[in-house]
Short mmCIF file of C-alpha atoms in Angstrom, two decimals:
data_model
loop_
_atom_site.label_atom_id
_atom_site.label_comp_id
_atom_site.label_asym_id
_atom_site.label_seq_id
_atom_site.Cartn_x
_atom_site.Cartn_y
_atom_site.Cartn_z
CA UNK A 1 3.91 -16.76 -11.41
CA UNK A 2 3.60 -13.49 -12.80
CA UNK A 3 2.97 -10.32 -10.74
CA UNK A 4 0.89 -7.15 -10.50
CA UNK A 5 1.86 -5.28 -13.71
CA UNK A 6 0.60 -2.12 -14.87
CA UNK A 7 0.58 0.21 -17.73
CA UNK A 8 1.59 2.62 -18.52
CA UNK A 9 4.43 4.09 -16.52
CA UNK A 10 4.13 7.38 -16.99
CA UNK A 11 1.37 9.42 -18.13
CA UNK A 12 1.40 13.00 -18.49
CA UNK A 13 -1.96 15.22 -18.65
CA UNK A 14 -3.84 18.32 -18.83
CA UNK A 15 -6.14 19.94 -16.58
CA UNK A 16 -9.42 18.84 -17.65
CA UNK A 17 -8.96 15.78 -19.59
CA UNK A 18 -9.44 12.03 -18.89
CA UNK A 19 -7.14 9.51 -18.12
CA UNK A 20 -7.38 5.70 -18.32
CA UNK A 21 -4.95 3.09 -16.04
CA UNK A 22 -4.60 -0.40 -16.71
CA UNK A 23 -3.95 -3.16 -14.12
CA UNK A 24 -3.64 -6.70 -14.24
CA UNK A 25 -4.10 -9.12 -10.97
CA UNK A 26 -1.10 -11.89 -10.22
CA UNK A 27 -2.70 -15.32 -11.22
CA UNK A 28 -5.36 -16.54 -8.79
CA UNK A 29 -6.34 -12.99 -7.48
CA UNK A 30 -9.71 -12.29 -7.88
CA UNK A 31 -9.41 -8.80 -5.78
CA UNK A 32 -8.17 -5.76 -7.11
CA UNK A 33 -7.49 -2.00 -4.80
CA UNK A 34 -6.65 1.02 -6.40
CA UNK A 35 -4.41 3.49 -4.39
CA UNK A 36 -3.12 7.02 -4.98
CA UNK A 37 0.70 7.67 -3.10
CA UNK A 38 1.35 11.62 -3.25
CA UNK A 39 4.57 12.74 -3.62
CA UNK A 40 6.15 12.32 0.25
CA UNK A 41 2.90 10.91 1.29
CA UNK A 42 1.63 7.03 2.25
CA UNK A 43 -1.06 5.35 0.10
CA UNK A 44 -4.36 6.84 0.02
CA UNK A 45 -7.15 4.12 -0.77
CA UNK A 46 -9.31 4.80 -3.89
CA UNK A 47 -11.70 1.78 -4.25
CA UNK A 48 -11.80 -2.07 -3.97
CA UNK A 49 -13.46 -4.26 -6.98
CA UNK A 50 -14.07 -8.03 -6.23
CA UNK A 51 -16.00 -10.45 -9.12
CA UNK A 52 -16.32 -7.23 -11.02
CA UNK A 53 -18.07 -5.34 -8.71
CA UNK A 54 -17.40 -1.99 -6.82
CA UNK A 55 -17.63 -3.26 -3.44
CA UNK A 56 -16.02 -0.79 -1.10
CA UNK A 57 -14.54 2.92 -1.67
CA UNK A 58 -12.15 5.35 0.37
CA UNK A 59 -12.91 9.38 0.48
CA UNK A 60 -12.31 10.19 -3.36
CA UNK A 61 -14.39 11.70 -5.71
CA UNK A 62 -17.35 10.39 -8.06
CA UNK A 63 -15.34 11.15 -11.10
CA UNK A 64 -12.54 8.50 -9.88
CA UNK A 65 -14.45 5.26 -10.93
CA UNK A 66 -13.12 2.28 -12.43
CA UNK A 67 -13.70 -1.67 -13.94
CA UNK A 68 -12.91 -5.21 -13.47
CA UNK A 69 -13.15 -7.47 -16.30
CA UNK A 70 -13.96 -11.68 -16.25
CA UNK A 71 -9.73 -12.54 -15.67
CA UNK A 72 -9.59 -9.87 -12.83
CA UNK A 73 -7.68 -7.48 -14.92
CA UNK A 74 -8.70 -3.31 -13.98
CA UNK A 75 -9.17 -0.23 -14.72
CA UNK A 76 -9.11 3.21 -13.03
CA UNK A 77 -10.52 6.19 -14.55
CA UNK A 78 -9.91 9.81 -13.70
CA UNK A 79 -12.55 12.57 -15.06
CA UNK A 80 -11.89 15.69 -15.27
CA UNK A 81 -8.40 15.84 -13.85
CA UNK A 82 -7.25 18.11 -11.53
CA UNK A 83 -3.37 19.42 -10.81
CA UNK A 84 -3.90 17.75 -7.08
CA UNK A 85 -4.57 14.66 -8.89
CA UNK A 86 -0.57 14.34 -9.79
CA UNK A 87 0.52 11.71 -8.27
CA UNK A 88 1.73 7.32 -8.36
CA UNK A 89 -1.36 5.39 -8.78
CA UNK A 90 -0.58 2.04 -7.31
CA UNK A 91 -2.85 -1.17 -7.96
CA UNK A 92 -2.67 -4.26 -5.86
CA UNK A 93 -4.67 -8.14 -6.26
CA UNK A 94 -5.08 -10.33 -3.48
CA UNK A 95 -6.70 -13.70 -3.28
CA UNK A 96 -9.53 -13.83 -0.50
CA UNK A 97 -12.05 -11.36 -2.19
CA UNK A 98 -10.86 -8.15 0.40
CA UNK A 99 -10.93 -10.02 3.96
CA UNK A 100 -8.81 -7.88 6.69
CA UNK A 101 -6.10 -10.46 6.78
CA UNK A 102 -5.46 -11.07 2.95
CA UNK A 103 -1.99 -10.01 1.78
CA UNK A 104 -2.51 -7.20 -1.09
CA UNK A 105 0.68 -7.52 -3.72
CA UNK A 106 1.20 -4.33 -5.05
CA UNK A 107 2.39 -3.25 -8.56
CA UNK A 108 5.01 -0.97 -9.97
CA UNK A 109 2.21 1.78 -10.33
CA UNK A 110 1.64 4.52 -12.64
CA UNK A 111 3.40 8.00 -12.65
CA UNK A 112 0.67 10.96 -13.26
CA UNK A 113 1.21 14.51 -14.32
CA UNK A 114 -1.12 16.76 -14.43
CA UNK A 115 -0.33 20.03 -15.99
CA UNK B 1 -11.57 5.91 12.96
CA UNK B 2 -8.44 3.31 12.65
CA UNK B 3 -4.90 5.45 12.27
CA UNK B 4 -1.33 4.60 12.06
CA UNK B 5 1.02 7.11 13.27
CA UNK B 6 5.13 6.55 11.71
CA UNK B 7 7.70 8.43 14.00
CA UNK B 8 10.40 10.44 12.11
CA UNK B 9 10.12 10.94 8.59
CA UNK B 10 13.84 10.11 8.11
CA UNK B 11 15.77 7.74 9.72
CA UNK B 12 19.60 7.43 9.36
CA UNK B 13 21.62 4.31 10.39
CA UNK B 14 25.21 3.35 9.57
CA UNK B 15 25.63 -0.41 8.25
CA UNK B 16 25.78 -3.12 10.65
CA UNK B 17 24.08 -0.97 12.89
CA UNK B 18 20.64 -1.74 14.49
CA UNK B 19 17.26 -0.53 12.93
CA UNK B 20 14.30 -0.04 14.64
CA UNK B 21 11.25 2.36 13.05
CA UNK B 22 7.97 3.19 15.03
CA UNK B 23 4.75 2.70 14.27
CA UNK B 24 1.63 3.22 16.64
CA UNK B 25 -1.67 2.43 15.44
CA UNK B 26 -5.17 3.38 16.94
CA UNK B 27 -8.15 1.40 16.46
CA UNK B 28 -11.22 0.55 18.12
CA UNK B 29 -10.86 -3.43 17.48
CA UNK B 30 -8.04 -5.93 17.31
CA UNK B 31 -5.67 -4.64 14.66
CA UNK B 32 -4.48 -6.62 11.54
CA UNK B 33 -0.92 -4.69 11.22
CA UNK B 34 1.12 -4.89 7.75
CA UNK B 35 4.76 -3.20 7.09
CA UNK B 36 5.36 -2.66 3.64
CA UNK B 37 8.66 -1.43 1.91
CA UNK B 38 8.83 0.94 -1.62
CA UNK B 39 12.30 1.06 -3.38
CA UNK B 40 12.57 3.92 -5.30
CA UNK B 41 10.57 3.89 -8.55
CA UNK B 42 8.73 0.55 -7.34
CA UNK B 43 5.62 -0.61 -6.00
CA UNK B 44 5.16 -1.67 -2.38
CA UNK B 45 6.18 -4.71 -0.79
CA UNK B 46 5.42 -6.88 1.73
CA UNK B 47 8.17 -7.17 4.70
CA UNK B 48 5.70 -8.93 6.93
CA UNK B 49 1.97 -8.48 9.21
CA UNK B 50 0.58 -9.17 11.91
CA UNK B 51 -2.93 -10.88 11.99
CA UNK B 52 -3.32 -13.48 15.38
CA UNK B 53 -1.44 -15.74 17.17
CA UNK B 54 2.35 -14.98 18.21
CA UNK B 55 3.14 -11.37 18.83
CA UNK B 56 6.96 -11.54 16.95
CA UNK B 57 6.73 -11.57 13.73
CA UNK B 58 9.47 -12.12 11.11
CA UNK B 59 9.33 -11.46 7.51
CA UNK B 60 11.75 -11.54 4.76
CA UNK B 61 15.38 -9.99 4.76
CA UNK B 62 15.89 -10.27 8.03
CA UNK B 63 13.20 -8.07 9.28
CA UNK B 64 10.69 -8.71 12.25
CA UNK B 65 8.34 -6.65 14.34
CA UNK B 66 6.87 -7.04 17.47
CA UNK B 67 2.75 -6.72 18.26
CA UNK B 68 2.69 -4.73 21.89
CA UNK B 69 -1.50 -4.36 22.50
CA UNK B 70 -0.44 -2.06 25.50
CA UNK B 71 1.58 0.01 23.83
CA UNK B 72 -0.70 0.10 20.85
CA UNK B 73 3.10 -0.57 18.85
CA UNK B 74 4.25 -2.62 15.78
CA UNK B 75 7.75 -1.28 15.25
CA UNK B 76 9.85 -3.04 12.73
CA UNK B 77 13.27 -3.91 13.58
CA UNK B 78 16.73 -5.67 12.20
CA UNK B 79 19.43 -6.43 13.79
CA UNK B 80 22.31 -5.28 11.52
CA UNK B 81 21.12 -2.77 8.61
CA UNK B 82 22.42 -3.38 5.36
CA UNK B 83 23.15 -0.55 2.61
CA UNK B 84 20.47 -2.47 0.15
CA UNK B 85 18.29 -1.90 2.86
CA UNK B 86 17.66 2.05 2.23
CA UNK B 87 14.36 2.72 1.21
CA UNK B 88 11.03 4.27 2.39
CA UNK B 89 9.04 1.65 4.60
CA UNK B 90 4.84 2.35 5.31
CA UNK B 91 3.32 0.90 8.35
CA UNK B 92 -0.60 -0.04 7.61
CA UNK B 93 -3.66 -1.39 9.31
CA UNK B 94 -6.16 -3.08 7.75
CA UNK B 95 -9.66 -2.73 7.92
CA UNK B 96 -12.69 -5.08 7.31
CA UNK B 97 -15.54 -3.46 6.63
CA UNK B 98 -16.96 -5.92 4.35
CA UNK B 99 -13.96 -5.26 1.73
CA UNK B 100 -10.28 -4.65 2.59
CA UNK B 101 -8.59 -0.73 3.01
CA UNK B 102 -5.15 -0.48 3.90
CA UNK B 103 -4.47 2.51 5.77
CA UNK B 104 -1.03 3.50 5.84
CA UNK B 105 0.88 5.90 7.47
CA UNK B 106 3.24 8.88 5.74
CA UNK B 107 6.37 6.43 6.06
CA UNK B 108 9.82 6.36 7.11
CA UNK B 109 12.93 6.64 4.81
CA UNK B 110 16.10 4.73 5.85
CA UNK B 111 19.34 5.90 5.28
CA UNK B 112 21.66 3.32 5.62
CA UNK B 113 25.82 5.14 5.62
CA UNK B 114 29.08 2.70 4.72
#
């Protein structure tokens, strides 16, 4: 069973420009939650897509938005960036479509500079 | 608003040596609890959580953690540390709010010495 992969690894930006991160769910995961980890800091929830569809969202901007395509596979992207946006943006599937109990299996997650 | 709170930012242990890190958690309804643990330059993983039923709970590598509703506590404990244990660990709650947010709190690193 494959896991929670994403791409790339590291990304470095400028202020102002738009970034694109990939995702893609372990098999038989139709949930997918985008978080961003700070550097000494614990996950901070970005949004939650289920079925393709936005259905709940943590205190972050309009220009953080994202996708979910037919096999579950995700995208988040980042307008506009902004130095405070550096950070380890870590995507996670689970199986029950975002109830309380579910397990969320995390990926490697994405390294972000923003200079 | 549903908070977890992680005691000491660092914790050092020598090997063989007990482990215990804190976690307190507020929340206005029964809790669903999680502990997850990051090796450096990795994702999170799951240790173990807490959602009904008996308050011990053991996960994988040895680890288990205890539900206390009175003390509003899910510390996470083992009973001998081992060196490939060092890493940061994150406490979270879960909410349900019609979709699933983990809310995690800052984390503890563990220092395990030979």
């Amino acid at each position: 069973e494959t896991g929670v992969t994403q791409s790339p690894t590291h990304l470095i930006k400028t202020r102002g420009q738009q970034v694109t991160l990939r995702c893609s769910s372990q098999s038989g995961h139709n949930t997918v939650s985008w978080y961003q980890q700070a550097l000494g800091q614990g996950p901070q929830f970005i949004f939650q897509y289920y079925r393709e569809e936005e259905n709940g969202r943590g205190n972050f901007p309009p220009r953080f938005s994202g996708l979910q395509f037919p096999n579950y596979s995700s995208e988040l992207n980042v307008n506009a960036l902004e130095l405070d946006d550096s950070a380890l943006y870590l995507c996670a599937s689970s199986r029950q479509g975002g109830r309380a109990t579910d397990t969320q299996y995390f990926g490697p997650g994405t390294r972000l500079t923003v200079l | 608003a549903q908070s977890v709170t992680q005691l000491g930012s660092h914790v050092s242990v020598s090997e063989g040596a007990l482990v215990l890190l804190r976690c307190n958690y507020s929340s206005s309804v029964p809790p669903y609890l999680f502990w997850y643990v990051q090796y450096p330059n990795q994702g999170l993983q799951l240790l173990l959580k807490y959602t009904t039923g008996a308050t011990l709970v053991k996960g994988i590598n040895g680890f288990e953690a205890e539900f206390k509703k009175s003390e509003t506590s899910f510390h996470l404990t083992k009973p001998s540390a081992h060196m490939s244990d060092a890493a940061e660990y994150f406490c979270a709650v879960s909410l349900n709010t019609g979709f699933q947010k983990l809310v995690f709190g800052t984390g503890t690193r563990l220092l395990v010495s030979p």
